[in-house]
CSV table of C-alpha atoms in Angstrom, one decimal:
chain,number,residue,atom,x,y,z
A,1,UNK,CA,14.4,-11.6,-3.0
A,2,UNK,CA,12.0,-9.0,-5.0
A,3,UNK,CA,10.7,-10.4,-8.0
A,4,UNK,CA,11.7,-11.1,-11.0
A,5,UNK,CA,8.9,-10.0,-13.2
A,6,UNK,CA,8.5,-12.7,-16.0
A,7,UNK,CA,8.9,-10.3,-20.5
A,8,UNK,CA,5.1,-10.8,-20.8
A,9,UNK,CA,3.7,-9.6,-17.7
A,10,UNK,CA,3.6,-5.9,-17.0
A,11,UNK,CA,4.3,-4.4,-13.8
A,12,UNK,CA,1.7,-4.6,-11.3
A,13,UNK,CA,1.8,-1.2,-8.8
A,14,UNK,CA,0.0,-0.6,-6.3
A,15,UNK,CA,-0.4,3.1,-4.4
A,16,UNK,CA,-2.4,3.2,-0.8
A,17,UNK,CA,-4.6,6.5,0.5
A,18,UNK,CA,-4.3,7.5,-3.1
A,19,UNK,CA,-6.3,10.6,-2.6
A,20,UNK,CA,-6.7,12.9,-5.6
A,21,UNK,CA,-4.7,10.2,-7.6
A,22,UNK,CA,-2.1,12.6,-8.2
A,23,UNK,CA,0.8,10.2,-7.1
A,24,UNK,CA,-0.9,6.8,-9.3
A,25,UNK,CA,-1.7,8.8,-12.2
A,26,UNK,CA,2.2,10.3,-12.4
A,27,UNK,CA,3.6,7.0,-11.8
A,28,UNK,CA,1.4,5.9,-14.9
A,29,UNK,CA,1.5,8.6,-17.3
A,30,UNK,CA,5.2,8.4,-17.0
A,31,UNK,CA,4.2,5.1,-17.3
A,32,UNK,CA,2.6,4.8,-20.5
A,33,UNK,CA,4.6,8.1,-22.0
A,34,UNK,CA,7.8,5.9,-22.2
A,35,UNK,CA,5.7,2.8,-23.7
A,36,UNK,CA,6.7,0.8,-19.9
A,37,UNK,CA,4.4,-2.2,-19.3
A,38,UNK,CA,2.5,-1.3,-15.9
A,39,UNK,CA,-0.6,-2.2,-14.4
A,40,UNK,CA,-1.3,1.1,-11.5
A,41,UNK,CA,-4.4,0.2,-9.1
A,42,UNK,CA,-5.3,4.1,-7.2
A,43,UNK,CA,-6.6,3.4,-4.0
A,44,UNK,CA,-8.2,4.9,-1.2
A,45,UNK,CA,-11.9,5.1,0.9
A,46,UNK,CA,-15.2,5.4,-1.4
A,47,UNK,CA,-15.7,8.4,-1.3
A,48,UNK,CA,-12.4,9.1,-2.5
A,49,UNK,CA,-13.4,8.0,-5.7
A,50,UNK,CA,-15.3,9.4,-7.6
A,51,UNK,CA,-11.8,12.3,-7.4
A,52,UNK,CA,-9.5,9.5,-8.5
A,53,UNK,CA,-12.0,8.4,-11.5
A,54,UNK,CA,-12.2,12.5,-12.9
A,55,UNK,CA,-7.7,12.2,-12.6
A,56,UNK,CA,-7.9,9.0,-14.3
A,57,UNK,CA,-10.1,10.4,-17.2
A,58,UNK,CA,-8.5,14.2,-17.3
A,59,UNK,CA,-5.2,12.3,-18.0
A,60,UNK,CA,-6.4,9.9,-20.4
A,61,UNK,CA,-5.0,6.4,-18.5
A,62,UNK,CA,-8.1,4.0,-18.8
A,63,UNK,CA,-5.8,0.8,-19.2
A,64,UNK,CA,-3.2,2.1,-17.7
A,65,UNK,CA,-4.6,3.1,-14.0
A,66,UNK,CA,-7.4,1.1,-12.7
A,67,UNK,CA,-9.6,3.0,-9.1
A,68,UNK,CA,-10.9,0.5,-6.5
A,69,UNK,CA,-11.8,0.8,-3.2
A,70,UNK,CA,-9.8,-0.3,0.2
A,71,UNK,CA,-10.4,0.5,4.3
A,72,UNK,CA,-7.0,0.1,5.2
A,73,UNK,CA,-8.6,-0.9,9.1
A,74,UNK,CA,-11.2,-2.6,7.5
A,75,UNK,CA,-9.4,-5.4,5.6
A,76,UNK,CA,-7.0,-5.9,8.4
A,77,UNK,CA,-10.3,-6.5,11.1
A,78,UNK,CA,-11.8,-9.0,8.5
A,79,UNK,CA,-7.9,-10.8,7.8
A,80,UNK,CA,-7.7,-11.3,12.1
A,81,UNK,CA,-11.9,-12.7,12.1
A,82,UNK,CA,-10.6,-14.8,9.3
A,83,UNK,CA,-8.1,-15.8,10.9
A,84,UNK,CA,-8.7,-17.1,13.5
A,85,UNK,CA,-11.9,-18.5,12.9
A,86,UNK,CA,-9.8,-21.1,10.2
A,87,UNK,CA,-7.7,-21.2,13.8
A,88,UNK,CA,-11.0,-22.2,15.6
A,89,UNK,CA,-10.5,-19.1,18.3
A,90,UNK,CA,-13.2,-17.1,19.3
A,91,UNK,CA,-14.3,-14.2,17.5
A,92,UNK,CA,-16.0,-10.9,19.6
A,93,UNK,CA,-19.2,-11.1,20.8
A,94,UNK,CA,-21.3,-11.6,18.5
A,95,UNK,CA,-19.4,-12.4,15.8
A,96,UNK,CA,-21.9,-15.7,14.2
A,97,UNK,CA,-20.3,-17.4,10.3
A,98,UNK,CA,-22.0,-14.7,8.7
A,99,UNK,CA,-19.1,-12.2,9.9
A,100,UNK,CA,-16.2,-15.3,9.1
A,101,UNK,CA,-18.6,-15.7,5.7
A,102,UNK,CA,-18.2,-11.7,5.0
A,103,UNK,CA,-14.1,-11.7,6.0
A,104,UNK,CA,-13.6,-14.5,3.7
A,105,UNK,CA,-15.6,-12.2,1.1
A,106,UNK,CA,-13.7,-9.1,1.8
A,107,UNK,CA,-9.9,-10.1,1.8
A,108,UNK,CA,-10.3,-11.5,-1.3
A,109,UNK,CA,-11.7,-8.3,-2.8
A,110,UNK,CA,-10.1,-7.6,-5.4
A,111,UNK,CA,-7.8,-4.8,-4.2
A,112,UNK,CA,-7.0,-6.0,-1.0
A,113,UNK,CA,-5.7,-9.1,-3.8
A,114,UNK,CA,-3.5,-6.7,-6.1
A,115,UNK,CA,-2.0,-5.0,-2.9
A,116,UNK,CA,-0.4,-8.4,-2.1
A,117,UNK,CA,0.3,-9.8,-5.3
A,118,UNK,CA,1.9,-6.6,-6.7
A,119,UNK,CA,5.4,-5.5,-7.5
A,120,UNK,CA,5.3,-1.7,-6.1
A,121,UNK,CA,3.5,0.2,-3.5
A,122,UNK,CA,3.0,4.2,-3.6
A,123,UNK,CA,2.0,5.1,-0.2
A,124,UNK,CA,2.2,9.1,-0.7
A,125,UNK,CA,1.9,12.1,2.8
A,126,UNK,CA,-0.9,9.0,4.3
A,127,UNK,CA,1.7,9.0,6.9
A,128,UNK,CA,1.0,12.8,9.1
A,129,UNK,CA,-1.4,10.9,11.5
A,130,UNK,CA,-0.3,8.8,14.6
A,131,UNK,CA,-3.4,6.6,14.1
A,132,UNK,CA,-3.1,5.7,10.3
A,133,UNK,CA,0.3,5.3,10.6
A,134,UNK,CA,0.6,1.3,12.0
A,135,UNK,CA,-2.4,0.1,9.8
A,136,UNK,CA,-0.8,1.4,6.4
A,137,UNK,CA,2.6,0.1,7.7
A,138,UNK,CA,0.7,-3.5,8.3
A,139,UNK,CA,-0.6,-3.6,4.7
A,140,UNK,CA,2.6,-2.1,3.7
A,141,UNK,CA,4.5,-4.8,5.5
A,142,UNK,CA,2.4,-7.4,4.1
A,143,UNK,CA,3.0,-6.7,0.7
A,144,UNK,CA,6.8,-6.2,1.1
A,145,UNK,CA,6.5,-9.8,3.0
A,146,UNK,CA,5.1,-11.4,-0.8
A,147,UNK,CA,7.7,-9.9,-2.5
A,148,UNK,CA,7.1,-6.2,-3.3
A,149,UNK,CA,9.1,-3.3,-3.0
A,150,UNK,CA,7.3,-0.2,-1.5
A,151,UNK,CA,8.2,4.1,-1.9
A,152,UNK,CA,6.2,5.9,1.4
A,153,UNK,CA,7.0,9.3,1.0
A,154,UNK,CA,6.7,11.0,4.9
A,155,UNK,CA,6.0,15.2,5.2
A,156,UNK,CA,8.1,15.7,7.9
A,157,UNK,CA,5.9,17.6,9.9
A,158,UNK,CA,7.8,17.3,13.4
A,159,UNK,CA,7.4,14.1,13.6
A,160,UNK,CA,9.7,12.6,12.1
A,161,UNK,CA,11.2,10.7,14.7
A,162,UNK,CA,7.8,9.8,15.4
A,163,UNK,CA,7.7,7.6,12.3
A,164,UNK,CA,10.5,6.9,12.0
A,165,UNK,CA,10.3,4.7,15.4
A,166,UNK,CA,6.7,3.5,13.8
A,167,UNK,CA,8.8,2.1,11.5
A,168,UNK,CA,10.7,0.2,13.3
A,169,UNK,CA,8.2,-1.1,15.9
A,170,UNK,CA,6.1,-2.6,13.3
A,171,UNK,CA,7.7,-3.4,10.7
A,172,UNK,CA,10.4,-5.4,12.6
A,173,UNK,CA,13.0,-7.5,11.1
A,174,UNK,CA,10.5,-9.5,8.6
A,175,UNK,CA,11.1,-5.5,6.6
A,176,UNK,CA,14.4,-2.9,5.9
A,177,UNK,CA,13.5,0.0,5.4
A,178,UNK,CA,16.2,2.7,4.4
A,179,UNK,CA,16.2,6.3,4.0
A,180,UNK,CA,16.6,7.3,0.0
A,181,UNK,CA,18.2,10.1,-1.5
A,182,UNK,CA,16.7,12.5,-4.1
A,183,UNK,CA,18.6,11.2,-7.3
A,184,UNK,CA,19.2,14.7,-8.6
A,185,UNK,CA,20.2,16.1,-4.2
A,186,UNK,CA,17.4,18.8,-4.5
A,187,UNK,CA,15.0,17.4,-3.9
A,188,UNK,CA,12.3,18.9,-0.8
A,189,UNK,CA,14.3,18.9,2.8
A,190,UNK,CA,11.2,18.7,4.4
A,191,UNK,CA,9.9,15.2,2.8
A,192,UNK,CA,11.6,12.4,3.0
A,193,UNK,CA,10.9,9.1,1.0
A,194,UNK,CA,12.1,5.7,2.4
A,195,UNK,CA,11.9,2.1,0.5
A,196,UNK,CA,10.5,-0.2,2.2
A,197,UNK,CA,11.6,-4.5,0.8
A,198,UNK,CA,11.2,-7.4,2.1
A,199,UNK,CA,14.6,-9.1,4.8
A,200,UNK,CA,15.9,-12.2,3.8
A,201,UNK,CA,14.3,-15.3,4.2
A,202,UNK,CA,10.9,-13.7,6.0
A,203,UNK,CA,7.3,-15.3,5.6
A,204,UNK,CA,4.2,-13.7,5.8
A,205,UNK,CA,3.4,-11.2,8.6
A,206,UNK,CA,-0.4,-10.7,8.4
A,207,UNK,CA,-2.6,-13.1,9.7
A,208,UNK,CA,-5.2,-14.8,6.8
A,209,UNK,CA,-2.8,-13.2,4.0
């Protein structure tokens, strides 16, 4: 089941791989215009933060939209490291107590904390790379396992079948996914939007989450 929002709490939305932040800004601006209580966090690699901040400021979204760095690979690697350390398993060669401490700090980072506490996760045109699909979907799956709903937009570059195979492989039976029809039936033919939700009764998927 998905989260039932308390009347006093705004909707929490997190975008992964925001790029310039257009998607997050559009969502935040729509919510702001319609008077819907909402907190939008746009995330990407550190080098993209200036672009995200510029988009936020140009659209006067201070107080509705925020930005933060989130490295998918680092979070997954460090979360696994922390999980293994807690279980008494040996870490990679060269791993010491400082590494475990850094891992603990990283997975408690604000952007990570807000991802697993999100009500809605957005990801637009970040599934074009076969290399990046798995870590992206692992993070989305973790958020969904905590009750979030995710919308993943994929631009078909003759790789839709590969994307759907990745969804099936990574999400397994723990996360349900389906294609959404465009509400007007006039959406771009080469863009498909997938809706992801937790299967009923499933627990957290990611070690350390």
